[in-house]
Amino acid sequence: MGKSKLQVSPITFGCWELGGGPWEFTSDENNIQAIRAAFEMGITTFDTAEGYGAGHSEEIVGLALEGSRQQCVISTKVSRANLAPADVRRSAEASLKRLKSDFIDIYYIHWPSYEIPVSETLSEFQKLKDEGLIRAIGVSNFSLEQLKEAAGFAQIDVIQPEYSLLHRAIEEDIVPYCLENEIGIMSYSSIAKGLLTGAFHLGGKTLDENDFRSTRRLFLPEHLKMEEELILLLKQIADAKGKAVSQIAISWLLHQKALTTAIVGSQSIKHMKENVEAAEIKLTADELTALDAVSRKVIAGIDATP
C-alpha cells in the first residue's frame, strides 16, 4: 500500500455499520462473528473510526480480532473535532485502548479541518509514527489541493475517498496524482451505500423516511430512475457469470489500476463471502468498456439535474 510496507487485502471490511448509529443494526455478537468469519475467508484489512458509534465500532473490532491482531491491518480515523495536536494524541490513545492494540496500522485524518493547520495535525501524527504507535498515515475526504499540502508535511501512504461506478470524480485529478506519487487508494462507499447491490432497482427495497440515505442525492426518485440503465447492465453481466450485481460493481472497482483496496461493509456473513469472491471475478475488455460508458452517462445525467 503506497510507499508503506503494509500488505492489504483487496477487500477491506468496512466497520461503520458495526458502531450502530444511522444504520440498521443487528447485534454486537453477530458483528463480532462477521469480522471473524471475514478474517477466515481471507480479509485481513479492517477500517473503522473513533466517530463510528462514538468508538463502539472500534471496540467491536478490538474484541473480534484480539487473537489475530498480528495478522491484520487495522485502519482508524481521528475526527475533525480532534485535530489539534494534544487532541490527536488523546484520540489515538483512546482508539488503541478500544482496539486492544499497541499500534494502529493506518491512522487517518477523517475530514480536513477548517481551523487547525494540517501542518500541526501531521506533526503529531509523525511523532506517533516515530514512537511506533502508528505505522502509516492516511487522509480521507481530501481534495487534491489538500492532499498536496498534507504531503508537504508527512509521507501520506493512502487516501480514502468515495469511489464507485456512481462516484468517479477522483479519476480527474486525485488518481493521476496518487499514481505518480505512490499513494494508495482505499475506496469507501464502494457499492454506493447499497445502490449497486440492485436492491432498490430490482429487489423492491425502499428506505424508511428516517434512513439517513433518504435525503442523499443518489437516492432521490429522479436519480434512482436514471440509475436503472447501469443497474440493468450490471445485472446482465452478473447473470452471465452466475454472480450477484454487487460482485460485478466491486470487481469493476478492483479492475481500476489506481485502487489499492475496496472498503465494503456488511453485518451479513453471506454478503461478506460474496464480497470476498468478487475479488476473483475477471471482467472482459468489452464488459469494462460498457460499464465505463454507461456509468459516465448516468453520472452526467445526475450532475445535469438541479
mmCIF file of C-alpha atoms in Angstrom:
data_model
loop_
_atom_site.group_PDB
_atom_site.id
_atom_site.type_symbol
_atom_site.label_atom_id
_atom_site.label_comp_id
_atom_site.label_asym_id
_atom_site.label_seq_id
_atom_site.Cartn_x
_atom_site.Cartn_y
_atom_site.Cartn_z
ATOM 1 C CA MET A 1 0.000 0.000 0.000
ATOM 2 C CA GLY A 2 1.619 3.194 -1.208
ATOM 3 C CA LYS A 3 5.204 3.593 -0.041
ATOM 4 C CA SER A 4 4.461 1.780 3.217
ATOM 5 C CA LYS A 5 5.376 -1.851 3.782
ATOM 6 C CA LEU A 6 1.791 -2.737 4.668
ATOM 7 C CA GLN A 7 0.128 -5.550 2.736
ATOM 8 C CA VAL A 8 -3.629 -5.115 2.498
ATOM 9 C CA SER A 9 -6.319 -7.460 1.217
ATOM 10 C CA PRO A 10 -8.208 -6.489 -1.991
ATOM 11 C CA ILE A 11 -11.374 -6.178 0.081
ATOM 12 C CA THR A 12 -11.332 -4.165 3.304
ATOM 13 C CA PHE A 13 -14.069 -4.855 5.859
ATOM 14 C CA GLY A 14 -15.830 -1.518 6.446
ATOM 15 C CA CYS A 15 -16.891 -1.271 10.084
ATOM 16 C CA TRP A 16 -19.041 1.872 10.111
ATOM 17 C CA GLU A 17 -22.259 -0.130 10.463
ATOM 18 C CA LEU A 18 -20.872 -2.023 13.449
ATOM 19 C CA GLY A 19 -20.960 1.109 15.585
ATOM 20 C CA GLY A 20 -24.734 1.402 15.331
ATOM 21 C CA GLY A 21 -25.636 4.991 14.529
ATOM 22 C CA PRO A 22 -27.674 5.612 11.373
ATOM 23 C CA TRP A 23 -27.578 2.032 10.058
ATOM 24 C CA GLU A 24 -29.993 -0.815 10.647
ATOM 25 C CA PHE A 25 -28.270 -2.751 13.425
ATOM 26 C CA THR A 26 -28.130 -6.472 14.158
ATOM 27 C CA SER A 27 -26.155 -7.162 17.335
ATOM 28 C CA ASP A 28 -22.617 -6.962 18.667
ATOM 29 C CA GLU A 29 -22.449 -10.749 18.818
ATOM 30 C CA ASN A 30 -23.427 -11.056 15.155
ATOM 31 C CA ASN A 31 -20.920 -8.416 14.109
ATOM 32 C CA ILE A 32 -18.053 -9.989 16.041
ATOM 33 C CA GLN A 33 -18.811 -13.254 14.261
ATOM 34 C CA ALA A 34 -18.979 -11.429 10.901
ATOM 35 C CA ILE A 35 -15.499 -9.951 11.423
ATOM 36 C CA ARG A 36 -14.057 -13.302 12.457
ATOM 37 C CA ALA A 37 -15.700 -15.042 9.503
ATOM 38 C CA ALA A 38 -14.321 -12.407 7.129
ATOM 39 C CA PHE A 39 -10.840 -12.973 8.529
ATOM 40 C CA GLU A 40 -11.173 -16.709 7.986
ATOM 41 C CA MET A 41 -12.233 -16.005 4.373
ATOM 42 C CA GLY A 42 -9.052 -14.027 3.734
ATOM 43 C CA ILE A 43 -9.946 -10.440 4.577
ATOM 44 C CA THR A 44 -7.050 -9.080 6.611
ATOM 45 C CA THR A 45 -7.822 -5.364 6.445
ATOM 46 C CA PHE A 46 -10.433 -3.657 8.629
ATOM 47 C CA ASP A 47 -11.463 0.014 8.564
ATOM 48 C CA THR A 48 -13.079 1.857 11.448
ATOM 49 C CA ALA A 49 -13.058 5.302 13.117
ATOM 50 C CA GLU A 50 -13.471 6.888 16.514
ATOM 51 C CA GLY A 51 -16.600 8.554 15.123
ATOM 52 C CA TYR A 52 -18.380 5.306 14.277
ATOM 53 C CA GLY A 53 -20.816 4.884 17.150
ATOM 54 C CA ALA A 54 -18.681 7.082 19.433
ATOM 55 C CA GLY A 55 -15.949 4.453 19.489
ATOM 56 C CA HIS A 56 -18.223 1.415 19.642
ATOM 57 C CA SER A 57 -17.141 0.162 16.224
ATOM 58 C CA GLU A 58 -13.505 0.210 17.393
ATOM 59 C CA GLU A 59 -14.470 -1.778 20.483
ATOM 60 C CA ILE A 60 -16.136 -4.474 18.366
ATOM 61 C CA VAL A 61 -13.136 -4.654 16.029
ATOM 62 C CA GLY A 62 -10.830 -4.966 19.036
ATOM 63 C CA LEU A 63 -12.864 -7.764 20.575
ATOM 64 C CA ALA A 64 -13.228 -9.661 17.314
ATOM 65 C CA LEU A 65 -9.550 -9.532 16.291
ATOM 66 C CA GLU A 66 -7.907 -9.800 19.691
ATOM 67 C CA GLY A 67 -6.443 -13.205 18.924
ATOM 68 C CA SER A 68 -5.460 -12.360 15.346
ATOM 69 C CA ARG A 69 -4.093 -8.838 15.674
ATOM 70 C CA GLN A 70 -0.645 -9.523 14.242
ATOM 71 C CA GLN A 71 -2.139 -10.948 11.038
ATOM 72 C CA CYS A 72 -4.400 -7.943 10.431
ATOM 73 C CA VAL A 73 -4.160 -4.384 9.160
ATOM 74 C CA ILE A 74 -6.460 -2.065 11.102
ATOM 75 C CA SER A 75 -7.134 1.482 9.988
ATOM 76 C CA THR A 76 -8.957 4.032 12.106
ATOM 77 C CA LYS A 77 -9.535 7.758 11.951
ATOM 78 C CA VAL A 78 -9.356 10.844 14.126
ATOM 79 C CA SER A 79 -12.415 13.083 13.851
ATOM 80 C CA ARG A 80 -12.386 16.653 12.553
ATOM 81 C CA ALA A 81 -13.058 17.997 16.075
ATOM 82 C CA ASN A 82 -9.880 16.388 17.419
ATOM 83 C CA LEU A 83 -7.180 17.616 15.032
ATOM 84 C CA ALA A 84 -5.282 19.861 17.447
ATOM 85 C CA PRO A 85 -2.022 18.058 18.385
ATOM 86 C CA ALA A 86 -2.963 17.299 22.009
ATOM 87 C CA ASP A 87 -6.382 16.060 20.887
ATOM 88 C CA VAL A 88 -4.806 13.857 18.189
ATOM 89 C CA ARG A 89 -2.721 12.090 20.816
ATOM 90 C CA ARG A 90 -5.657 11.652 23.178
ATOM 91 C CA SER A 91 -7.766 10.251 20.334
ATOM 92 C CA ALA A 92 -5.036 7.850 19.223
ATOM 93 C CA GLU A 93 -4.518 6.573 22.770
ATOM 94 C CA ALA A 94 -8.271 6.079 23.238
ATOM 95 C CA SER A 95 -8.518 4.243 19.889
ATOM 96 C CA LEU A 96 -5.598 1.979 20.825
ATOM 97 C CA LYS A 97 -7.339 1.075 24.065
ATOM 98 C CA ARG A 98 -10.640 0.293 22.340
ATOM 99 C CA LEU A 99 -8.854 -1.708 19.637
ATOM 100 C CA LYS A 100 -6.923 -3.670 22.287
ATOM 101 C CA SER A 101 -3.746 -2.977 20.350
ATOM 102 C CA ASP A 102 -0.297 -1.485 20.863
ATOM 103 C CA PHE A 103 -0.317 0.139 17.427
ATOM 104 C CA ILE A 104 -2.588 1.380 14.642
ATOM 105 C CA ASP A 105 -1.597 0.262 11.144
ATOM 106 C CA ILE A 106 -3.140 3.216 9.283
ATOM 107 C CA TYR A 107 -4.207 6.386 11.079
ATOM 108 C CA TYR A 108 -6.356 8.775 9.036
ATOM 109 C CA ILE A 109 -7.447 12.367 9.299
ATOM 110 C CA HIS A 110 -11.150 11.612 8.779
ATOM 111 C CA TRP A 111 -12.125 15.047 7.407
ATOM 112 C CA PRO A 112 -9.916 18.094 6.794
ATOM 113 C CA SER A 113 -10.089 20.831 9.410
ATOM 114 C CA TYR A 114 -11.445 24.304 8.778
ATOM 115 C CA GLU A 115 -9.439 25.707 11.679
ATOM 116 C CA ILE A 116 -6.356 23.626 12.593
ATOM 117 C CA PRO A 117 -3.470 23.847 10.086
ATOM 118 C CA VAL A 118 -2.728 20.409 8.655
ATOM 119 C CA SER A 119 0.946 21.005 9.479
ATOM 120 C CA GLU A 120 0.112 20.982 13.209
ATOM 121 C CA THR A 121 -2.010 17.846 12.955
ATOM 122 C CA LEU A 122 0.557 15.943 10.906
ATOM 123 C CA SER A 123 3.368 16.999 13.217
ATOM 124 C CA GLU A 124 1.650 14.973 15.943
ATOM 125 C CA PHE A 125 0.937 12.142 13.504
ATOM 126 C CA GLN A 126 4.654 11.999 12.733
ATOM 127 C CA LYS A 127 5.510 11.835 16.440
ATOM 128 C CA LEU A 128 3.061 8.951 16.868
ATOM 129 C CA LYS A 129 4.676 7.217 13.896
ATOM 130 C CA ASP A 130 8.190 7.763 15.245
ATOM 131 C CA GLU A 131 7.050 6.251 18.553
ATOM 132 C CA GLY A 132 5.650 3.192 16.773
ATOM 133 C CA LEU A 133 2.065 3.888 17.778
ATOM 134 C CA ILE A 134 1.011 4.212 14.133
ATOM 135 C CA ARG A 135 2.604 2.614 11.083
ATOM 136 C CA ALA A 136 1.198 4.610 8.171
ATOM 137 C CA ILE A 137 -0.519 7.968 7.684
ATOM 138 C CA GLY A 138 -3.678 8.457 5.646
ATOM 139 C CA VAL A 139 -6.126 11.224 4.793
ATOM 140 C CA SER A 140 -9.810 10.868 3.974
ATOM 141 C CA ASN A 141 -12.136 13.198 2.069
ATOM 142 C CA PHE A 142 -9.260 15.467 0.996
ATOM 143 C CA SER A 143 -9.277 17.410 -2.263
ATOM 144 C CA LEU A 144 -6.208 17.281 -4.497
ATOM 145 C CA GLU A 145 -5.017 20.625 -3.125
ATOM 146 C CA GLN A 146 -5.446 19.435 0.463
ATOM 147 C CA LEU A 147 -3.658 16.172 -0.335
ATOM 148 C CA LYS A 148 -0.724 18.030 -1.891
ATOM 149 C CA GLU A 149 -0.490 20.305 1.143
ATOM 150 C CA ALA A 150 -0.543 17.333 3.523
ATOM 151 C CA ALA A 151 2.156 15.573 1.514
ATOM 152 C CA GLY A 152 4.423 18.534 2.210
ATOM 153 C CA PHE A 153 4.413 17.768 5.933
ATOM 154 C CA ALA A 154 4.410 13.954 6.140
ATOM 155 C CA GLN A 155 4.575 10.834 3.989
ATOM 156 C CA ILE A 156 0.965 10.193 3.027
ATOM 157 C CA ASP A 157 0.640 6.489 2.302
ATOM 158 C CA VAL A 158 -3.040 6.321 1.387
ATOM 159 C CA ILE A 159 -6.108 8.431 0.707
ATOM 160 C CA GLN A 160 -9.654 7.252 1.420
ATOM 161 C CA PRO A 161 -12.158 8.836 -0.976
ATOM 162 C CA GLU A 162 -15.674 7.979 -2.090
ATOM 163 C CA TYR A 163 -15.285 5.890 -5.247
ATOM 164 C CA SER A 164 -17.650 3.620 -7.168
ATOM 165 C CA LEU A 165 -19.423 3.319 -10.511
ATOM 166 C CA LEU A 166 -21.610 6.193 -9.302
ATOM 167 C CA HIS A 167 -18.810 8.337 -7.776
ATOM 168 C CA ARG A 168 -15.859 8.880 -10.108
ATOM 169 C CA ALA A 169 -14.743 12.470 -9.505
ATOM 170 C CA ILE A 170 -11.352 11.367 -8.140
ATOM 171 C CA GLU A 171 -10.376 10.000 -11.557
ATOM 172 C CA GLU A 172 -9.905 13.539 -12.850
ATOM 173 C CA ASP A 173 -7.133 14.683 -10.526
ATOM 174 C CA ILE A 174 -6.551 12.594 -7.403
ATOM 175 C CA VAL A 175 -5.983 9.298 -9.235
ATOM 176 C CA PRO A 176 -3.193 10.635 -11.508
ATOM 177 C CA TYR A 177 -1.510 12.307 -8.531
ATOM 178 C CA CYS A 178 -1.670 9.133 -6.432
ATOM 179 C CA LEU A 179 -0.266 7.008 -9.264
ATOM 180 C CA GLU A 180 2.586 9.458 -9.795
ATOM 181 C CA ASN A 181 3.417 9.700 -6.090
ATOM 182 C CA GLU A 182 2.841 6.081 -4.984
ATOM 183 C CA ILE A 183 -0.100 6.873 -2.732
ATOM 184 C CA GLY A 184 -2.569 4.057 -2.152
ATOM 185 C CA ILE A 185 -6.320 4.479 -2.627
ATOM 186 C CA MET A 186 -8.772 2.785 -0.239
ATOM 187 C CA SER A 187 -12.272 3.423 -1.591
ATOM 188 C CA TYR A 188 -15.288 3.927 0.623
ATOM 189 C CA SER A 189 -18.944 3.733 -0.418
ATOM 190 C CA SER A 190 -17.704 1.142 -2.909
ATOM 191 C CA ILE A 191 -21.249 -0.036 -3.656
ATOM 192 C CA ALA A 192 -22.770 3.441 -3.236
ATOM 193 C CA LYS A 193 -24.350 2.796 0.155
ATOM 194 C CA GLY A 194 -26.218 -0.224 -1.209
ATOM 195 C CA LEU A 195 -27.416 1.184 -4.535
ATOM 196 C CA LEU A 196 -25.059 -1.024 -6.540
ATOM 197 C CA THR A 197 -26.460 -4.201 -4.998
ATOM 198 C CA GLY A 198 -29.577 -3.800 -7.142
ATOM 199 C CA ALA A 199 -31.785 -3.999 -4.052
ATOM 200 C CA PHE A 200 -33.516 -0.673 -4.761
ATOM 201 C CA HIS A 201 -33.993 -1.170 -8.505
ATOM 202 C CA LEU A 202 -34.526 -4.921 -8.758
ATOM 203 C CA GLY A 203 -35.445 -6.084 -5.266
ATOM 204 C CA GLY A 204 -38.131 -3.563 -4.417
ATOM 205 C CA LYS A 205 -36.264 -2.237 -1.366
ATOM 206 C CA THR A 206 -37.372 1.195 -0.149
ATOM 207 C CA LEU A 207 -35.967 3.470 2.508
ATOM 208 C CA ASP A 208 -37.684 4.440 5.718
ATOM 209 C CA GLU A 209 -38.037 8.220 5.911
ATOM 210 C CA ASN A 210 -35.722 8.179 8.926
ATOM 211 C CA ASP A 211 -32.966 6.417 6.987
ATOM 212 C CA PHE A 212 -30.092 8.868 6.519
ATOM 213 C CA ARG A 213 -29.792 7.808 2.879
ATOM 214 C CA SER A 214 -33.305 9.002 2.015
ATOM 215 C CA THR A 215 -32.088 12.579 1.502
ATOM 216 C CA ARG A 216 -28.824 11.673 -0.238
ATOM 217 C CA ARG A 217 -28.565 12.791 -3.842
ATOM 218 C CA LEU A 218 -28.272 9.377 -5.468
ATOM 219 C CA PHE A 219 -31.382 8.119 -3.670
ATOM 220 C CA LEU A 220 -33.707 10.857 -4.887
ATOM 221 C CA PRO A 221 -36.522 9.363 -7.047
ATOM 222 C CA GLU A 222 -35.483 11.119 -10.254
ATOM 223 C CA HIS A 223 -31.900 9.901 -9.833
ATOM 224 C CA LEU A 224 -32.931 6.359 -8.983
ATOM 225 C CA LYS A 225 -34.711 6.349 -12.340
ATOM 226 C CA MET A 226 -31.550 7.492 -14.139
ATOM 227 C CA GLU A 227 -29.502 4.770 -12.452
ATOM 228 C CA GLU A 228 -31.677 1.967 -13.821
ATOM 229 C CA GLU A 229 -29.615 1.617 -17.010
ATOM 230 C CA LEU A 230 -26.435 0.982 -15.035
ATOM 231 C CA ILE A 231 -28.104 -1.476 -12.668
ATOM 232 C CA LEU A 232 -29.600 -3.429 -15.578
ATOM 233 C CA LEU A 233 -26.182 -3.643 -17.249
ATOM 234 C CA LEU A 234 -24.635 -4.885 -14.009
ATOM 235 C CA LYS A 235 -27.397 -7.494 -13.755
ATOM 236 C CA GLN A 236 -26.843 -8.624 -17.340
ATOM 237 C CA ILE A 237 -23.128 -9.170 -16.673
ATOM 238 C CA ALA A 238 -23.810 -10.759 -13.288
ATOM 239 C CA ASP A 239 -26.387 -13.187 -14.706
ATOM 240 C CA ALA A 240 -23.997 -14.279 -17.461
ATOM 241 C CA LYS A 241 -21.381 -15.132 -14.849
ATOM 242 C CA GLY A 242 -23.740 -16.563 -12.246
ATOM 243 C CA LYS A 243 -22.811 -13.789 -9.812
ATOM 244 C CA ALA A 244 -24.543 -11.078 -7.782
ATOM 245 C CA VAL A 245 -24.941 -7.499 -9.013
ATOM 246 C CA SER A 246 -22.842 -6.160 -6.117
ATOM 247 C CA GLN A 247 -19.998 -8.531 -7.019
ATOM 248 C CA ILE A 248 -19.719 -7.031 -10.509
ATOM 249 C CA ALA A 249 -19.717 -3.495 -9.074
ATOM 250 C CA ILE A 250 -16.911 -4.426 -6.669
ATOM 251 C CA SER A 251 -14.997 -6.262 -9.394
ATOM 252 C CA TRP A 252 -15.146 -3.151 -11.595
ATOM 253 C CA LEU A 253 -13.513 -1.141 -8.807
ATOM 254 C CA LEU A 254 -10.771 -3.727 -8.346
ATOM 255 C CA HIS A 255 -10.019 -3.545 -12.087
ATOM 256 C CA GLN A 256 -9.147 0.167 -11.735
ATOM 257 C CA LYS A 257 -5.358 0.330 -11.669
ATOM 258 C CA ALA A 258 -5.098 3.092 -9.064
ATOM 259 C CA LEU A 259 -7.250 1.297 -6.491
ATOM 260 C CA THR A 260 -5.405 -0.498 -3.695
ATOM 261 C CA THR A 261 -8.334 -1.929 -1.731
ATOM 262 C CA ALA A 262 -12.129 -1.501 -1.727
ATOM 263 C CA ILE A 263 -13.961 -0.979 1.551
ATOM 264 C CA VAL A 264 -17.214 -2.913 1.704
ATOM 265 C CA GLY A 265 -19.238 -3.148 4.899
ATOM 266 C CA SER A 266 -21.871 -5.654 5.920
ATOM 267 C CA GLN A 267 -23.344 -7.244 9.006
ATOM 268 C CA SER A 268 -24.081 -10.374 6.957
ATOM 269 C CA ILE A 269 -21.591 -13.233 6.708
ATOM 270 C CA LYS A 270 -23.281 -14.305 3.444
ATOM 271 C CA HIS A 271 -22.713 -10.886 1.900
ATOM 272 C CA MET A 272 -19.114 -10.714 3.115
ATOM 273 C CA LYS A 273 -18.497 -14.080 1.429
ATOM 274 C CA GLU A 274 -19.845 -12.608 -1.818
ATOM 275 C CA ASN A 275 -17.595 -9.573 -1.349
ATOM 276 C CA VAL A 276 -14.522 -11.778 -0.982
ATOM 277 C CA GLU A 277 -15.473 -13.789 -4.069
ATOM 278 C CA ALA A 278 -15.800 -10.544 -6.069
ATOM 279 C CA ALA A 279 -12.020 -10.169 -5.951
ATOM 280 C CA GLU A 280 -11.696 -13.301 -8.113
ATOM 281 C CA ILE A 281 -14.086 -12.158 -10.864
ATOM 282 C CA LYS A 282 -12.480 -11.217 -14.169
ATOM 283 C CA LEU A 283 -14.269 -8.724 -16.395
ATOM 284 C CA THR A 284 -13.620 -8.687 -20.140
ATOM 285 C CA ALA A 285 -12.453 -5.602 -22.009
ATOM 286 C CA ASP A 286 -15.915 -5.305 -23.574
ATOM 287 C CA GLU A 287 -17.625 -5.523 -20.174
ATOM 288 C CA LEU A 288 -15.311 -2.879 -18.710
ATOM 289 C CA THR A 289 -15.899 -0.602 -21.709
ATOM 290 C CA ALA A 290 -19.670 -0.951 -21.416
ATOM 291 C CA LEU A 291 -19.655 -0.290 -17.666
ATOM 292 C CA ASP A 292 -17.417 2.737 -18.144
ATOM 293 C CA ALA A 293 -19.667 4.241 -20.817
ATOM 294 C CA VAL A 294 -22.974 3.685 -19.015
ATOM 295 C CA SER A 295 -21.529 4.812 -15.692
ATOM 296 C CA ARG A 296 -20.307 8.078 -17.223
ATOM 297 C CA LYS A 297 -23.673 8.617 -18.944
ATOM 298 C CA VAL A 298 -25.609 8.107 -15.700
ATOM 299 C CA ILE A 299 -23.300 10.344 -13.664
ATOM 300 C CA ALA A 300 -23.515 13.079 -16.313
ATOM 301 C CA GLY A 301 -27.309 12.896 -16.257
ATOM 302 C CA ILE A 302 -27.416 13.168 -12.466
ATOM 303 C CA ASP A 303 -24.918 16.039 -12.449
ATOM 304 C CA ALA A 304 -27.000 17.905 -15.009
ATOM 305 C CA THR A 305 -30.088 17.944 -12.782
ATOM 306 C CA PRO A 306 -30.595 20.763 -10.238
#
